[in-house]
PDB file of C-alpha atoms in Angstrom:
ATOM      1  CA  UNK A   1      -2.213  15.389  18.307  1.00  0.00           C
ATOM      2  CA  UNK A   2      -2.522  16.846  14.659  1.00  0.00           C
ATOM      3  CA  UNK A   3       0.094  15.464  12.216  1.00  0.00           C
ATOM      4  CA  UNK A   4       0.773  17.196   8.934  1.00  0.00           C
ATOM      5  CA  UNK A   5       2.836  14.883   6.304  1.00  0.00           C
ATOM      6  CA  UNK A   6       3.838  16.735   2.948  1.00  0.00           C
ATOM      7  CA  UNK A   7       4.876  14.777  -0.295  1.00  0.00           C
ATOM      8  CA  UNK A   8       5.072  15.623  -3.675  1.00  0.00           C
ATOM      9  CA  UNK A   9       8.209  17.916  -4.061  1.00  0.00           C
ATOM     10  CA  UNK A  10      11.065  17.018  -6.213  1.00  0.00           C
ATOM     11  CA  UNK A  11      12.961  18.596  -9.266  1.00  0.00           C
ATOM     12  CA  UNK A  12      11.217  20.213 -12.132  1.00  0.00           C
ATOM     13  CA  UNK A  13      11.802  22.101 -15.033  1.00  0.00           C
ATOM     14  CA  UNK A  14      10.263  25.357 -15.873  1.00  0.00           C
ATOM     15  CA  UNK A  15       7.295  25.531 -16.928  1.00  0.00           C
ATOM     16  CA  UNK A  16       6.742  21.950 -15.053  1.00  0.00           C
ATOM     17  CA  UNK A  17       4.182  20.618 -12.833  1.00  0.00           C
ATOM     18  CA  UNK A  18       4.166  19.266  -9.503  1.00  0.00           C
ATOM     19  CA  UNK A  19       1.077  18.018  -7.351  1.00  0.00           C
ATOM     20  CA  UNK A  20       2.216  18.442  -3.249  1.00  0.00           C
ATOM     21  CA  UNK A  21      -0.266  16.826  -0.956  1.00  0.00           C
ATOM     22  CA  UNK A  22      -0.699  16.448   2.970  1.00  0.00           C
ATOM     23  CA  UNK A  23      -1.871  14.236   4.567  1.00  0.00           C
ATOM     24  CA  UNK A  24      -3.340  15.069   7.758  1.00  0.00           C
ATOM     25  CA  UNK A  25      -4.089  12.466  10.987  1.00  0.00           C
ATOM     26  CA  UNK A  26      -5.539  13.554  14.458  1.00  0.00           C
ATOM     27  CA  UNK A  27      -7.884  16.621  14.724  1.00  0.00           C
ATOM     28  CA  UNK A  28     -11.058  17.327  13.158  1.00  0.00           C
ATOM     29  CA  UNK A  29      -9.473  18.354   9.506  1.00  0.00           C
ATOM     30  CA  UNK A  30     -12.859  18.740   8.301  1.00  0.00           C
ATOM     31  CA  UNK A  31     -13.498  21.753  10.438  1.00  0.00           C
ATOM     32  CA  UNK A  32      -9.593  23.443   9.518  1.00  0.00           C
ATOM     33  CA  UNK A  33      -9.129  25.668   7.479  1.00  0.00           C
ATOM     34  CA  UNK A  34      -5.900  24.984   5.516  1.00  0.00           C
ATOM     35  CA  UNK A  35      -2.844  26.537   3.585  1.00  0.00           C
ATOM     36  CA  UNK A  36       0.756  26.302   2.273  1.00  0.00           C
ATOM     37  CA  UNK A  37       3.487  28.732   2.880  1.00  0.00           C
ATOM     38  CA  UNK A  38       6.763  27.824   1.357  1.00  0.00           C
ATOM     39  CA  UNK A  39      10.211  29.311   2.386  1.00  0.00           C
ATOM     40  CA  UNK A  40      13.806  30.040   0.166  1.00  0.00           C
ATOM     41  CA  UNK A  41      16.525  30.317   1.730  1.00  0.00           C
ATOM     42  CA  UNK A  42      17.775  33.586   2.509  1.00  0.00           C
ATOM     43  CA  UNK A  43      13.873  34.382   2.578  1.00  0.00           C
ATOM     44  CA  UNK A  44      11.000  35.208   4.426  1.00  0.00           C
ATOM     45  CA  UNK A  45       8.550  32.326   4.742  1.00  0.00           C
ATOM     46  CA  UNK A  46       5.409  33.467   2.699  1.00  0.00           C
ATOM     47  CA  UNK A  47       1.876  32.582   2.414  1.00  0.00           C
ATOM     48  CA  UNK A  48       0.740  30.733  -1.064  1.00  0.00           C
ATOM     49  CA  UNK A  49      -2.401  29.593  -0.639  1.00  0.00           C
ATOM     50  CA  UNK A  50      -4.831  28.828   1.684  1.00  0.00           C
ATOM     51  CA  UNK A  51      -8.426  26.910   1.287  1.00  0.00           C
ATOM     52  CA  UNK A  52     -11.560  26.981   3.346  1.00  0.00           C
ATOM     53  CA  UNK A  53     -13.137  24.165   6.037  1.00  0.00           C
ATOM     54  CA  UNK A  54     -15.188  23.643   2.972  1.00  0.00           C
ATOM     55  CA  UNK A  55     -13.270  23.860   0.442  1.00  0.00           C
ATOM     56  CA  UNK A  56     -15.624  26.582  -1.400  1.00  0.00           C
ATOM     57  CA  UNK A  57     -13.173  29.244  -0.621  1.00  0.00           C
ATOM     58  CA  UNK A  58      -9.764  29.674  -1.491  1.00  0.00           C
ATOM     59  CA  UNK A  59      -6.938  32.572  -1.758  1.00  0.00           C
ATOM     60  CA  UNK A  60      -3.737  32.531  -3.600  1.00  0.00           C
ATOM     61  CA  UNK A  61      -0.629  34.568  -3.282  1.00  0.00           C
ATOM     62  CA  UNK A  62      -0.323  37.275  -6.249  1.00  0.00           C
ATOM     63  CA  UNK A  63       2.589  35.452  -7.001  1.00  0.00           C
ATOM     64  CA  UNK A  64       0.907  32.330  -7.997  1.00  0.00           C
ATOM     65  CA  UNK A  65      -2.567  33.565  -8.745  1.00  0.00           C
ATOM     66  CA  UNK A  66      -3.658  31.305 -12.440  1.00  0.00           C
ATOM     67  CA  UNK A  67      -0.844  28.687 -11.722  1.00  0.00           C
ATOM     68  CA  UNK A  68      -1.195  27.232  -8.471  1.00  0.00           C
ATOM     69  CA  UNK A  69      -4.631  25.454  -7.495  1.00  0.00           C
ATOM     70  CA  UNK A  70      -5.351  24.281  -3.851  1.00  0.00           C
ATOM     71  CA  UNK A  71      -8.029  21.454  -3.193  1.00  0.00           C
ATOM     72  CA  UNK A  72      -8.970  19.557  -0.675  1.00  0.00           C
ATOM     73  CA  UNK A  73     -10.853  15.787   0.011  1.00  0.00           C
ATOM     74  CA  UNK A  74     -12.471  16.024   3.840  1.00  0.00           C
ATOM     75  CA  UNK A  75     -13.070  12.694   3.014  1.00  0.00           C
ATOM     76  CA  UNK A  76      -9.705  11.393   2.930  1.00  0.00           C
ATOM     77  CA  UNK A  77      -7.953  14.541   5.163  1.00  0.00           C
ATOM     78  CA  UNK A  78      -6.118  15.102   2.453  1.00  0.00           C
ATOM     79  CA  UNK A  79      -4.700  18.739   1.117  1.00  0.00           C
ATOM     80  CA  UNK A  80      -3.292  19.535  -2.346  1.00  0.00           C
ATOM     81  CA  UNK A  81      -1.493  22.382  -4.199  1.00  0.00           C
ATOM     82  CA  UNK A  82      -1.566  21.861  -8.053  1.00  0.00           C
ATOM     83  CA  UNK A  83       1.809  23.913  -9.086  1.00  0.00           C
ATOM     84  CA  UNK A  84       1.829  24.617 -12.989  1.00  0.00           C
ATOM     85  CA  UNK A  85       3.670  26.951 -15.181  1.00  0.00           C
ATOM     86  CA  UNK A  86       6.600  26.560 -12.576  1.00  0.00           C
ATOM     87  CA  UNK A  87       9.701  29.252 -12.903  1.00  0.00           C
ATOM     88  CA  UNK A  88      12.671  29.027 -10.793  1.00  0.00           C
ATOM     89  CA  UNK A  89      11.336  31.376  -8.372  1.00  0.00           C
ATOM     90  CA  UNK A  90       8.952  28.982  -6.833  1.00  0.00           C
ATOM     91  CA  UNK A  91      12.115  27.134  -5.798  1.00  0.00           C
ATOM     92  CA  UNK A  92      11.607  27.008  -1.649  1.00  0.00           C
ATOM     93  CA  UNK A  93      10.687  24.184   0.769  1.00  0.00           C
ATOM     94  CA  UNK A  94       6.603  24.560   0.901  1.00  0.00           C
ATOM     95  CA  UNK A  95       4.706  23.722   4.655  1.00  0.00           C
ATOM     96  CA  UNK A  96       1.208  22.625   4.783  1.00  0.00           C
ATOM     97  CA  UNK A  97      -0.415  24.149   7.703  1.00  0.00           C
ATOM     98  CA  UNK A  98      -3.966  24.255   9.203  1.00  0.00           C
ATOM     99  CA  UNK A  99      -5.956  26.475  11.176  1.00  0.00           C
ATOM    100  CA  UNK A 100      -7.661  24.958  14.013  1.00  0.00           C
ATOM    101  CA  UNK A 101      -9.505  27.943  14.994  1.00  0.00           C
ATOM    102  CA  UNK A 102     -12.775  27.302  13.013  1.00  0.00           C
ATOM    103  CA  UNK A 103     -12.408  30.092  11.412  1.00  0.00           C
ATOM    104  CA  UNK A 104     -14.036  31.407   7.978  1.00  0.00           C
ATOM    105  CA  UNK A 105     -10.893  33.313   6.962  1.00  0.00           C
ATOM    106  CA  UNK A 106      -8.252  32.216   5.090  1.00  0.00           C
ATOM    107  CA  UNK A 107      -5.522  33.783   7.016  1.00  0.00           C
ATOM    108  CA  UNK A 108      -2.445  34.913   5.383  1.00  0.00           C
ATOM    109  CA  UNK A 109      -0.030  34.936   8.491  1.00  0.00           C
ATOM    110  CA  UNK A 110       1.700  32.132   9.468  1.00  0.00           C
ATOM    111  CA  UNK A 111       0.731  32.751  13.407  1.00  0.00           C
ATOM    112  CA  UNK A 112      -2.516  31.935  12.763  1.00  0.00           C
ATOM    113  CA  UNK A 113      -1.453  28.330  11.555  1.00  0.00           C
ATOM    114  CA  UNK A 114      -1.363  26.027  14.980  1.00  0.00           C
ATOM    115  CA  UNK A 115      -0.268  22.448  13.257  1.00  0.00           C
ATOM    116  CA  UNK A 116       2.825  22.869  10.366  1.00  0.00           C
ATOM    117  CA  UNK A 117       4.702  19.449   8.887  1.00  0.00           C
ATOM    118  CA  UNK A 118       8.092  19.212   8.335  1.00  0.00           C
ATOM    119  CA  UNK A 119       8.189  20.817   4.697  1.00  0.00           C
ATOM    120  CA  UNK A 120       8.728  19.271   1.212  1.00  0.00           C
ATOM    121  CA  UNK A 121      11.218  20.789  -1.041  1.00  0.00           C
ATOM    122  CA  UNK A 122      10.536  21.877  -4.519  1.00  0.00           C
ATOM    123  CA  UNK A 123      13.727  22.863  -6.985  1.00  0.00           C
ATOM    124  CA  UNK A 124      12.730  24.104  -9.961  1.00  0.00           C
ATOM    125  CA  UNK A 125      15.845  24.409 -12.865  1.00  0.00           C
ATOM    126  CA  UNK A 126      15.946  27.376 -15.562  1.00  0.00           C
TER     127      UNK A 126
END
């Protein structure tokens, strides 16, 4: 059984930082690839970014393309998502998922994400 736990969210400013990570148990993480969608209320859950099995690969909504980083340590089966330059808009309770179809591509839809954890909220204040 694959476990996904997220941790990291919290209240910010913006133009603050926060660092989520996940910590994933069970599975072979190393061969996932892996992303975070985040959700608002009232909203449409949407993609963010995603990273490869590697970690050589990695795709970012437009949205958060030169803000948000994604990383990874197969090592420790451990995901992160660097959030910078935050603005209120990134306000939305944000899912680490992963892929267990050992795939290449970094998918964008959420079907294609078999394991999700229970979601970390992120509030960030004008």
């Amino acid at each position: 059984q694959v476990q996904l736990v997220e941790s990291g969210g919290g209240l910010v400013q913006a133009g603050g930082s926060l660092r989520l990570s996940c910590a994933v148990s069970g599975g072979l993480f190393s061969a996932y690839a892996m992303a975070w969608f985040r959700q608002a209320p009232g909203k449409e859950r949407e993609f963010v970014a995603g990273i490869s099995w590697s970690g050589t690969r990695s795709n970012f909504a437009d949205s958060v393309k030169g803000r948000f980083t994604i990383s990874r340590d197969n090592a420790k089966n451990m995901v992160y998502l660097q959030m910078n330059s935050l603005k209120p808009e990134d306000t939305a309770a944000y899912y680490c998922t992963a892929d267990p179809s050992y795939t290449v591509v970094i998918n964008t839809g959420g079907q294609a994400y078999g394991y999700w954890g229970q979601g970390t909220q992120v509030t960030v204040s004008s």
